[in-house]
Amino acid sequence: MCGIVGYVGRSQAAPILLDGLRRLEYRGYDSAGVAIVNGDHLETRKCAGRIASLANLISKKPATGFYGISHTRWATHGKVTDENAHPHFDATGKIALVHNGVIENYQTLKEQLIQDGDTNFQSDTDTEVLAHLIGNIYRKLEGTNGKDSKARLVNATRAALKQVIGTYGIAVVHADIPDFIVGARRGSPLVLGVGKDENFLASDVSAIVAHTRDVVYLNDFDLVSFDSENFEISSIEGTSGQHAVSKVEFTAEDIKKGDYPHYMLKEICEQPDTVRDAMRGRLTYEECTAKLGGLDMNAAELRDVARIVLTGCGTALHAARVGEYVIEQLANIPVDVDFASEYRHRNTPPTEHTLVFAISQSGETADTLGALRESKRKGYRTLGICNNVASTIARESDGGVYMHAGPEIGVAATKSFTSQLIILNLIGLLLGRMRQLSTAQGKQMIDALEALPGQIEQVLKLSDQIESIAKKYSGVNGMLFFGRQFNYPIALESALKLKEITYLFAEGHPSAELKHGIIALIRPDLPSVFIAPDDAVLSKNLNNIEQVKARKGPIIAITSGNGAKQLKNLAADIVEVPTTIDCLTPVLTVIPLQLLAYHLAVALGRDVDKPRNLAKSVTVE
Ligand code: G6P
């Protein structure tokens, strides 16, 4: 959510900053801007709209200089206008700042600044208040650091941040301090890219990976200052610490769209590989179980687990809901699932031997991180299921399991969801094999897991059929989704996908809930999608499908095995996926529905990878 890129080096900053912003555009895309230092003044270009509008502005009025900062915004405080776009400036206009996060006490700080004679605010944003505060302190520190204006800017930033309540990832430049950027983070990710004769600052490595794969992931309360050759990291309090340079595990190639028209389609099609990668090296054939070293728990600790809490937001929460069924079925351990945003503020009675899993593709979602921290506070063992290995959730949890799905750029999560499903099944297998699951059942599960990548290839071949179904229904105002047991959460996830990228009304429900109210909605122009594979509840699903059919509701069915035969006279459209064991059916049933949302969005002319109002990683509460 929002993106920051900073550059100091020997090349022109504008193309590097613009390219970095394009890579971050999936995180926030309602306005964008740059401030580049040219001699002793700032060249600022900013506007509401996409990065393309900013690029257009720069092409008409070039901004030259070798260091600068930039931002792509997802509005929290203040409307989407040119004035509210970042960068923002202090009262003198010499200091420019870009900011991700929310300054909660900005009103109080603003009043104090105004009383101090620091007026001249140009926008409604909380960010501008921070820029003014840094500038105000910078002026007051005149003379304190002799001629060392770099130290003065660092000290002013540090002092300002000490007054801030809220979250931030920031980058600051001063027009009179050549070749120098200050950054700091609290609750909003920031990474330093270490190059040769050039250094970078970004909110996400994907912005800078084309230039360097050597990075330092900043921790909360870190403050970094750097020029083109050196960098220094200390805490906001002023203490210095050790920071390791690590290698980014993906390359610039991995974040290219290739021949695909959209990242979302590319990521849907990557699922045979990403599902394989999620289980790679994690299955043991001799013992017919899973091996998850990242949990960092010995056999006795795993055997002692008495309760599991799964939490997350959006798509990750839907994976958690599948996980609840899977782990209870395989391991016979009680599982609770809760929205991270609710869980973090609830006062659940503490229980012993409880594991809390925070599930998050980005590993940066503010509510999921909040839930993780609250669980830690309560003394639970907290574990992360993340894709981004350097993320805050990955780093703050006691252990976890990485998805290894590669960068996910499409705002609507697809491949990360199926990776999460695989990992939750592996957790169920591991804990189940320590309890009631037999060797034969473990073997059956491993065989089924190993067959999945090939089966996903078959599902992807249904894309043309699904595209024609999407075209057929492109005039509808909405869709309902129904499923039972393992596939009830797939109804939720499919409805979410449809809402996110087509903006159509959609709801997901357990099939049997139909008769408790939802049936009143059924009419000939509102299609119902039933996720009804050939599993233990197929016959129950068929009953519900009959109820919709009787009321002339059009039915699209996702099924497998004998399901197609039984649905022949009920469903207008039948999509057949391969058969697998019940707990793995969601991995296969969700993919046609990702494709349905995708093709429908394309048919409606939507911006698939950057749907309106959404951000890939939501780092505010
Ligand atoms: C946002 C995205 C969703 C995503 C959710 C959780 O709302 O738009 O697609 O599922 O965040 O993201 P996470 O990175 O924590 O999995």
XYZ file of C-alpha atoms and ligand atoms in Angstrom:
637
model
C 0.000 0.000 0.000
C 1.744 3.141 -1.279
C 5.234 2.805 -2.641
C 8.509 4.624 -2.014
C 11.624 4.716 -4.176
C 14.754 6.761 -3.474
C 17.984 6.950 -5.466
C 21.436 8.453 -5.014
C 24.090 7.710 -7.625
C 25.791 8.670 -10.863
C 22.804 8.164 -13.193
C 19.888 10.469 -13.846
C 17.431 9.775 -11.030
C 14.137 10.320 -12.895
C 14.122 7.176 -15.101
C 15.232 5.009 -12.159
C 12.571 6.437 -9.869
C 9.848 6.122 -12.506
C 10.789 2.540 -13.308
C 10.770 1.690 -9.591
C 7.353 3.315 -9.159
C 5.966 1.288 -12.066
C 7.072 -1.877 -10.255
C 5.303 -0.682 -7.120
C 2.195 0.568 -8.817
C 0.292 -2.549 -7.746
C 0.642 -1.342 -4.163
C -1.106 1.976 -4.615
C -2.033 3.890 -7.673
C -4.139 6.955 -7.140
C -1.421 9.604 -7.424
C 2.339 9.769 -7.782
C 5.254 12.160 -7.584
C 9.004 12.725 -7.549
C 11.339 15.291 -6.008
C 14.771 15.358 -7.577
C 17.522 17.660 -6.379
C 19.011 19.726 -9.171
C 21.831 21.922 -7.921
C 20.339 23.755 -4.968
C 16.662 23.341 -5.771
C 14.058 20.621 -5.884
C 12.511 19.597 -9.172
C 9.085 18.382 -8.158
C 6.557 16.720 -10.410
C 3.417 15.218 -8.936
C -0.147 14.557 -9.986
C -3.293 12.563 -9.282
C -3.582 9.466 -11.472
C -1.375 6.581 -12.485
C 2.415 6.486 -12.915
C 1.782 6.923 -16.646
C 0.397 10.414 -15.908
C 3.508 11.256 -13.889
C 5.759 9.921 -16.675
C 3.848 12.094 -19.109
C 4.359 15.130 -16.891
C 8.094 14.424 -16.651
C 8.408 13.920 -20.390
C 6.837 17.342 -20.946
C 8.886 18.989 -18.222
C 11.990 16.890 -17.476
C 13.344 16.721 -13.937
C 17.107 16.351 -13.923
C 19.438 15.442 -11.088
C 21.289 12.483 -9.615
C 19.356 11.940 -6.429
C 15.779 12.082 -5.398
C 12.742 10.438 -3.858
C 9.414 9.310 -5.271
C 6.058 7.894 -4.250
C 2.922 6.188 -5.504
C -0.045 6.819 -3.273
C -3.095 4.936 -1.972
C -5.009 7.679 -0.205
C -5.735 7.432 3.509
C -5.832 11.069 4.671
C -6.920 13.651 2.157
C -8.587 13.342 -1.238
C -6.897 12.172 -4.408
C -5.626 15.503 -5.772
C -2.388 16.888 -7.207
C -1.791 18.804 -3.949
C -2.195 15.724 -1.789
C 0.159 13.606 -3.909
C 3.603 13.080 -2.374
C 6.303 14.408 -1.998
C 5.376 16.995 0.610
C 7.561 19.838 1.815
C 8.512 21.745 4.925
C 7.666 25.440 5.306
C 10.825 26.533 3.441
C 10.167 24.180 0.532
C 13.743 22.876 0.852
C 12.953 19.570 2.525
C 10.905 16.975 0.610
C 9.393 13.900 2.166
C 7.508 10.816 0.964
C 5.626 8.664 3.434
C 3.773 5.356 3.701
C 1.595 4.841 6.762
C -0.534 7.074 8.960
C 0.546 9.813 11.380
C -2.228 9.440 13.941
C -1.449 12.586 15.967
C -1.000 14.835 12.934
C -3.742 17.251 14.026
C -2.060 17.895 17.370
C 1.346 18.258 15.727
C -0.111 20.627 13.136
C -1.652 22.840 15.821
C 1.681 22.985 17.652
C 3.487 23.893 14.442
C 0.982 26.651 13.618
C 1.393 28.072 17.140
C 5.120 28.057 16.481
C 4.560 30.178 13.376
C 5.070 27.250 11.011
C 2.192 27.725 8.584
C 2.097 27.526 4.796
C 0.471 24.066 4.605
C -0.381 23.144 1.021
C -2.328 19.909 1.488
C -4.720 18.039 3.811
C -2.297 15.209 4.441
C -0.749 13.898 7.637
C 2.497 13.519 5.669
C 2.915 17.238 5.119
C 2.744 17.781 8.880
C 5.724 15.463 9.311
C 7.666 17.316 6.599
C 6.961 20.607 8.382
C 7.960 19.153 11.721
C 11.301 17.928 10.376
C 11.893 21.322 8.763
C 10.908 23.173 11.939
C 13.362 21.157 14.031
C 16.061 21.378 11.332
C 15.912 25.167 11.505
C 16.073 25.133 15.287
C 19.137 22.865 15.186
C 21.123 25.426 13.178
C 24.651 25.595 14.522
C 24.339 22.458 16.639
C 26.186 20.227 14.226
C 28.677 22.821 13.024
C 28.711 22.687 9.240
C 27.558 19.100 9.162
C 24.151 19.565 7.620
C 23.826 15.808 7.033
C 23.992 15.115 10.762
C 21.563 17.977 11.316
C 19.009 16.480 8.915
C 19.406 13.058 10.549
C 18.936 14.578 14.000
C 15.927 16.627 12.921
C 14.295 13.546 11.386
C 15.032 11.537 14.512
C 13.612 14.210 16.811
C 10.480 14.597 14.691
C 9.817 10.868 14.584
C 10.066 10.693 18.359
C 6.991 12.935 18.479
C 5.008 10.867 16.015
C 2.264 8.438 16.998
C 1.446 6.139 14.104
C 3.159 4.224 11.357
C 5.618 5.286 8.742
C 8.138 4.377 6.117
C 9.710 7.642 4.956
C 12.371 9.076 2.677
C 13.657 12.634 3.097
C 15.895 14.877 0.982
C 17.113 18.445 1.467
C 17.814 20.655 -1.538
C 20.975 22.045 0.113
C 22.470 18.702 1.118
C 23.821 17.059 -2.008
C 23.858 13.331 -2.586
C 22.039 12.425 0.619
C 18.802 10.663 1.646
C 17.419 9.847 5.077
C 14.893 7.031 5.589
C 13.164 5.498 8.583
C 10.497 2.932 9.307
C 7.953 1.985 11.864
C 5.245 -0.428 10.749
C 5.783 0.210 7.037
C 8.444 -1.776 5.209
C 11.610 -0.180 3.863
C 14.638 -1.760 2.243
C 18.021 -0.284 1.375
C 19.492 -1.409 -1.946
C 23.282 -1.449 -1.961
C 24.816 -0.833 -5.382
C 28.198 0.167 -6.806
C 28.512 3.946 -6.617
C 24.765 4.100 -6.125
C 22.327 3.253 -3.364
C 18.562 2.892 -3.285
C 15.720 3.005 -0.818
C 12.388 1.317 -1.500
C 9.304 0.066 0.242
C 9.577 -3.210 -1.681
C 12.600 -4.914 -3.251
C 10.780 -5.375 -6.546
C 11.309 -1.636 -7.170
C 15.098 -1.955 -7.152
C 15.898 -5.579 -7.989
C 16.695 -4.610 -11.596
C 19.638 -2.548 -10.225
C 20.875 -4.554 -7.262
C 20.086 -7.769 -5.416
C 22.138 -6.772 -2.358
C 19.800 -5.334 0.205
C 19.435 -4.498 3.879
C 15.913 -4.996 5.229
C 15.288 -2.291 7.785
C 13.592 -3.132 11.062
C 10.979 -1.065 12.840
C 12.558 2.005 14.487
C 15.577 1.910 12.136
C 16.831 5.131 10.625
C 19.108 4.986 7.586
C 21.107 7.733 5.936
C 23.106 7.230 2.781
C 24.933 8.759 -0.133
C 26.090 7.008 -3.303
C 28.917 5.187 -1.529
C 28.106 4.704 2.127
C 25.184 4.045 4.368
C 24.645 4.205 8.094
C 21.851 2.606 10.066
C 20.954 3.451 13.629
C 17.816 3.337 15.700
C 15.412 6.259 15.901
C 16.522 6.533 19.526
C 20.100 6.997 18.313
C 21.760 3.665 19.099
C 23.704 1.899 16.358
C 23.275 -1.774 15.493
C 24.403 -4.550 13.166
C 22.706 -4.994 9.803
C 23.434 -7.774 7.399
C 23.366 -7.340 3.624
C 21.240 -10.139 2.119
C 20.653 -11.359 -1.433
C 17.191 -11.010 -2.944
C 16.051 -14.477 -3.946
C 14.324 -13.441 -7.181
C 15.488 -11.490 -10.215
C 14.037 -8.703 -12.318
C 12.946 -11.387 -14.818
C 10.626 -12.921 -12.235
C 8.615 -9.747 -12.002
C 8.061 -9.353 -15.733
C 4.691 -10.093 -17.298
C 6.263 -11.991 -20.194
C 3.775 -12.730 -22.962
C 0.770 -12.618 -20.657
C -1.677 -9.740 -21.007
C -1.985 -9.469 -17.223
C 0.005 -10.465 -14.162
C -3.096 -12.126 -12.772
C -3.300 -14.546 -15.697
C 0.449 -15.204 -15.500
C 0.131 -15.992 -11.810
C -2.898 -18.254 -12.329
C -0.912 -20.164 -14.943
C 2.136 -20.471 -12.680
C 0.211 -22.606 -10.206
C 1.497 -26.027 -11.333
C 4.983 -24.749 -10.412
C 4.077 -22.768 -7.314
C 2.095 -25.671 -5.859
C 5.088 -27.940 -6.520
C 7.400 -25.385 -4.895
C 5.178 -25.155 -1.806
C 5.721 -28.879 -1.135
C 9.223 -29.280 -2.525
C 11.477 -31.069 -0.008
C 8.663 -31.155 2.523
C 7.344 -34.705 1.983
C 9.004 -37.775 3.480
C 8.070 -40.953 1.661
C 9.418 -43.411 4.211
C 7.443 -42.011 7.087
C 4.549 -40.868 4.898
C 4.440 -37.474 6.510
C 5.472 -33.876 6.006
C 8.659 -32.232 7.197
C 8.379 -28.560 8.164
C 11.678 -27.575 9.742
C 10.750 -23.897 9.722
C 8.220 -24.488 12.483
C 11.260 -25.022 14.687
C 9.355 -27.420 16.956
C 10.447 -30.850 18.108
C 8.250 -33.960 18.025
C 7.207 -33.624 21.669
C 6.129 -30.004 21.146
C 4.196 -30.927 18.009
C 2.494 -33.796 19.820
C 1.499 -31.427 22.635
C -0.396 -29.017 20.375
C -3.953 -28.845 21.723
C -5.421 -25.942 19.750
C -4.607 -23.964 16.631
C -5.651 -20.448 15.678
C -5.442 -19.436 12.021
C -5.694 -15.770 11.195
C -5.246 -13.466 8.199
C -7.134 -11.046 5.956
C -8.873 -11.326 2.583
C -7.731 -14.280 0.539
C -5.359 -15.466 3.276
C -8.319 -15.692 5.648
C -10.162 -17.870 3.145
C -7.157 -20.185 3.034
C -7.343 -20.267 6.835
C -10.995 -21.311 6.606
C -10.026 -24.245 4.376
C -7.207 -24.985 6.850
C -9.728 -25.268 9.661
C -11.503 -28.145 7.897
C -8.243 -29.746 6.780
C -6.416 -29.716 10.123
C -9.458 -30.812 12.098
C -10.014 -33.682 9.671
C -6.408 -34.833 9.406
C -5.067 -34.086 12.874
C -8.177 -33.978 15.030
C -6.985 -30.770 16.697
C -9.523 -27.983 17.381
C -8.928 -25.052 15.040
C -10.306 -21.522 15.336
C -10.238 -19.073 12.461
C -10.640 -15.361 12.891
C -10.226 -12.200 10.844
C -6.893 -10.758 11.967
C -8.602 -7.376 12.417
C -11.079 -8.909 14.897
C -8.729 -11.321 16.591
C -6.216 -8.634 17.523
C -8.823 -6.666 19.473
C -10.707 -9.596 21.017
C -10.141 -10.843 24.484
C -10.115 -14.569 23.851
C -9.580 -16.672 26.977
C -5.997 -17.982 26.883
C -5.529 -21.698 26.264
C -2.467 -23.873 26.734
C -0.439 -25.529 23.986
C -1.912 -23.242 21.357
C -0.252 -22.366 18.058
C -1.215 -19.168 16.277
C -0.563 -19.032 12.536
C -0.560 -15.615 10.839
C -1.157 -16.211 7.129
C -0.086 -13.445 4.767
C 1.288 -13.360 1.244
C 3.015 -10.027 1.732
C 3.857 -10.575 5.376
C 3.145 -6.877 5.881
C -0.638 -6.629 6.313
C -1.109 -4.348 9.319
C -4.007 -6.262 10.871
C -2.312 -9.639 10.493
C 0.861 -8.233 12.013
C -1.231 -6.767 14.834
C -2.800 -10.189 15.476
C 0.647 -11.798 15.521
C 1.968 -9.273 18.033
C -1.110 -9.631 20.238
C -0.676 -13.425 20.241
C 2.962 -13.046 21.218
C 1.976 -10.739 24.027
C -0.351 -13.445 25.309
C 2.503 -15.940 25.290
C 1.392 -18.074 22.347
C 3.827 -19.647 19.968
C 3.286 -17.597 16.788
C 4.076 -18.899 13.338
C 3.961 -17.231 9.947
C 2.831 -18.586 6.602
C 4.289 -15.936 4.290
C 5.479 -15.556 0.742
C 7.745 -12.569 1.281
C 10.700 -14.035 3.155
C 12.017 -10.744 4.435
C 8.666 -9.457 5.599
C 7.893 -8.187 9.065
C 5.560 -11.098 9.874
C 8.180 -13.611 8.733
C 10.789 -11.921 10.875
C 8.682 -11.409 13.977
C 7.147 -14.879 14.187
C 8.733 -17.704 16.183
C 8.937 -19.838 13.064
C 6.843 -20.663 10.046
C 6.526 -22.026 6.567
C 7.389 -20.053 3.436
C 5.197 -20.296 0.351
C 8.047 -19.951 -2.197
C 5.480 -18.794 -4.764
C 7.678 -16.022 -6.218
C 6.554 -12.398 -6.454
C 2.792 -11.956 -6.762
C 2.060 -8.680 -8.537
C -1.632 -8.963 -9.533
C -3.623 -7.281 -6.780
C -6.094 -10.176 -6.689
C -4.253 -13.015 -4.933
C -4.226 -16.301 -6.860
C -1.078 -18.399 -6.680
C -0.414 -17.418 -3.070
C -3.837 -18.864 -2.161
C -3.125 -22.326 -3.554
C 0.328 -22.277 -1.928
C -1.342 -21.488 1.406
C -3.724 -24.418 0.860
C -0.809 -26.770 0.248
C 1.004 -25.607 3.371
C -2.098 -26.001 5.542
C -2.507 -29.529 4.184
C 1.151 -30.261 5.001
C 0.596 -28.998 8.544
C -2.481 -31.249 8.806
C -0.500 -34.202 7.485
C 2.414 -33.621 9.860
C 0.236 -33.236 12.960
C -2.133 -36.000 11.815
C 0.672 -38.519 11.371
C 1.663 -37.883 14.987
C -1.891 -38.694 15.996
C -4.527 -40.858 14.367
C -3.518 -40.813 10.687
C -2.186 -44.209 9.494
C 0.767 -44.811 7.208
C -1.648 -45.780 4.444
C -3.600 -42.535 4.859
C -0.349 -40.567 4.901
C 0.745 -42.312 1.704
C -2.603 -41.626 0.044
C -2.234 -37.957 0.917
C 1.315 -37.728 -0.443
C 0.267 -39.427 -3.687
C -2.614 -36.983 -4.038
C -0.359 -33.989 -3.317
C 2.159 -35.132 -5.902
C -0.523 -35.532 -8.548
C -1.712 -31.937 -8.107
C 0.700 -30.039 -10.406
C -0.258 -32.288 -13.353
C -3.932 -31.954 -12.486
C -3.638 -28.155 -12.328
C -2.180 -28.267 -15.865
C -5.394 -30.015 -16.939
C -7.555 -27.419 -15.181
C -5.709 -24.595 -16.929
C -6.668 -26.148 -20.269
C -10.282 -25.299 -19.387
C -9.522 -21.596 -19.744
C -11.281 -21.312 -23.153
C -14.417 -23.020 -21.855
C -14.439 -20.687 -18.860
C -13.894 -17.661 -21.076
C -17.008 -18.530 -23.062
C -19.000 -18.968 -19.841
C -17.712 -15.551 -18.713
C -18.788 -13.962 -21.994
C -22.203 -15.599 -21.750
C -22.758 -14.045 -18.307
C -21.027 -10.723 -18.909
C -24.350 -8.868 -18.737
C -25.329 -10.035 -15.242
C -25.367 -7.739 -12.226
C -23.890 -10.255 -9.841
C -23.318 -13.878 -8.912
C -23.840 -16.132 -5.921
C -21.334 -18.808 -4.933
C -22.105 -21.897 -2.882
C -20.027 -24.774 -1.527
C -19.910 -27.174 1.401
C -17.185 -28.299 3.780
C -13.718 -27.896 2.238
C -15.294 -25.948 -0.608
C -17.400 -23.539 1.420
C -14.367 -21.208 1.765
C -13.877 -21.529 -2.009
C -17.331 -19.983 -2.403
C -16.092 -17.066 -0.251
C -12.842 -16.761 -2.156
C -14.533 -16.913 -5.575
C -17.006 -14.218 -4.560
C -14.106 -12.070 -3.341
C -12.221 -12.542 -6.628
C -15.313 -11.497 -8.587
C -15.909 -8.420 -6.433
C -12.268 -7.359 -6.495
C -11.741 -7.333 -10.235
C -15.193 -7.094 -11.876
C -16.837 -4.802 -9.251
C -19.976 -6.951 -9.563
C -22.020 -7.836 -6.527
C -21.100 -11.324 -5.299
C -21.672 -13.376 -2.181
C -20.376 -16.739 -1.037
C -22.316 -19.009 1.314
C -22.404 -22.575 2.560
C -24.779 -24.349 0.147
C -27.196 -25.360 2.883
C -27.619 -21.780 4.070
C -29.417 -21.086 0.805
C -32.785 -21.936 2.294
C -32.254 -19.622 5.273
C -32.766 -16.390 3.404
C -30.512 -16.272 0.353
C -33.046 -18.223 -1.676
C -35.146 -15.046 -1.782
C -32.520 -13.603 -4.158
C -32.786 -16.412 -6.709
C -34.119 -15.245 -10.079
C -33.447 -16.022 -13.756
C -30.881 -13.255 -14.212
C -28.723 -14.067 -11.167
C -26.413 -17.033 -11.735
C -25.450 -19.334 -8.868
C -22.069 -21.026 -8.993
C -21.994 -24.327 -7.104
C -18.647 -25.793 -6.143
C -19.699 -29.408 -6.001
C -16.870 -31.848 -6.607
C -17.380 -35.592 -6.271
C -16.751 -35.642 -2.523
C -18.532 -36.769 0.633
C -21.107 -33.972 0.358
C -21.924 -34.097 -3.362
C -25.418 -35.502 -2.801
C -26.160 -32.739 -0.279
C -24.972 -30.121 -2.762
C -27.228 -31.645 -5.436
C -30.239 -31.069 -3.171
C -29.398 -27.394 -2.899
C -28.799 -27.125 -6.629
C -32.312 -28.568 -7.187
C -33.701 -25.807 -4.945
C -32.120 -23.113 -7.147
C -33.143 -24.868 -10.360
C -36.766 -25.029 -9.140
C -36.722 -21.251 -8.853
C -35.281 -20.766 -12.342
C -31.876 -19.610 -11.170
C -29.134 -20.320 -13.766
C -26.490 -22.702 -12.411
C -22.807 -22.970 -13.161
C -21.261 -26.057 -11.537
C -17.652 -26.840 -10.787
C -17.502 -30.573 -10.317
C -15.407 -33.724 -10.713
C -15.769 -37.515 -11.102
C -19.409 -38.644 -11.134
C -20.636 -35.133 -10.461
C -20.952 -34.187 -14.150
C -23.386 -37.036 -14.856
C -25.582 -36.076 -11.939
C -25.526 -32.391 -12.799
C -26.340 -32.867 -16.467
C -29.979 -31.825 -16.215
C -29.457 -29.294 -13.465
C -26.604 -27.002 -14.429
C -26.508 -24.760 -17.487
C -22.713 -24.911 -17.489
C -20.520 -27.642 -16.055
C -16.776 -27.298 -15.528
C -15.064 -30.595 -14.736
C -11.834 -30.731 -12.741
C -9.831 -33.905 -11.997
C -10.666 -35.925 -8.900
C -8.528 -35.885 -5.790
C -8.979 -36.617 -2.093
C -11.589 -34.403 -0.426
C -9.210 -32.162 1.533
C -7.292 -31.236 -1.634
C -10.330 -30.502 -3.826
C -10.155 -26.722 -3.089
C -6.772 -26.525 -4.855
C -8.446 -27.695 -8.069
C -11.881 -26.092 -7.736
C -10.614 -22.581 -7.045
C -8.613 -22.295 -10.275
C -11.603 -22.310 -12.692
C -13.153 -19.641 -10.485
C -10.016 -17.497 -10.554
C -10.262 -17.826 -14.339
C -13.977 -17.006 -14.324
C -13.350 -13.754 -12.426
C -10.418 -12.977 -14.718
C -12.271 -13.549 -18.003
C -15.346 -11.707 -16.781
C -13.198 -8.720 -15.732
C -11.526 -8.699 -19.152
C -14.916 -8.958 -20.878
C -16.091 -5.962 -18.832
C -12.964 -3.995 -19.684
C -11.756 -3.760 -16.085
C -8.178 -2.990 -15.061
C -7.468 -6.549 -13.891
C -4.098 -6.032 -12.215
C -4.966 -2.735 -10.598
C -8.607 -2.811 -9.562
C -10.104 0.409 -8.282
C -9.619 1.331 -4.621
C -7.606 -1.815 -3.789
C -3.989 -2.217 -2.780
C -1.903 -5.343 -2.802
C -0.555 -4.991 0.663
C -2.613 -3.117 3.215
C -0.230 -1.633 5.744
C -2.794 0.531 7.528
C -5.475 -0.647 9.952
C -5.466 -6.994 0.516
C -5.474 -7.576 -0.875
C -6.039 -9.001 -0.823
C -5.242 -9.828 0.163
C -5.234 -9.201 1.557
C -4.285 -9.913 2.502
O -6.762 -6.765 0.922
O -6.248 -6.782 -1.756
O -5.931 -9.577 -2.114
O -5.780 -11.113 0.235
O -4.790 -7.854 1.453
O -2.973 -9.783 2.028
P -1.761 -10.614 2.584
O -0.556 -10.038 1.930
O -1.749 -10.431 4.071
O -1.987 -12.048 2.217
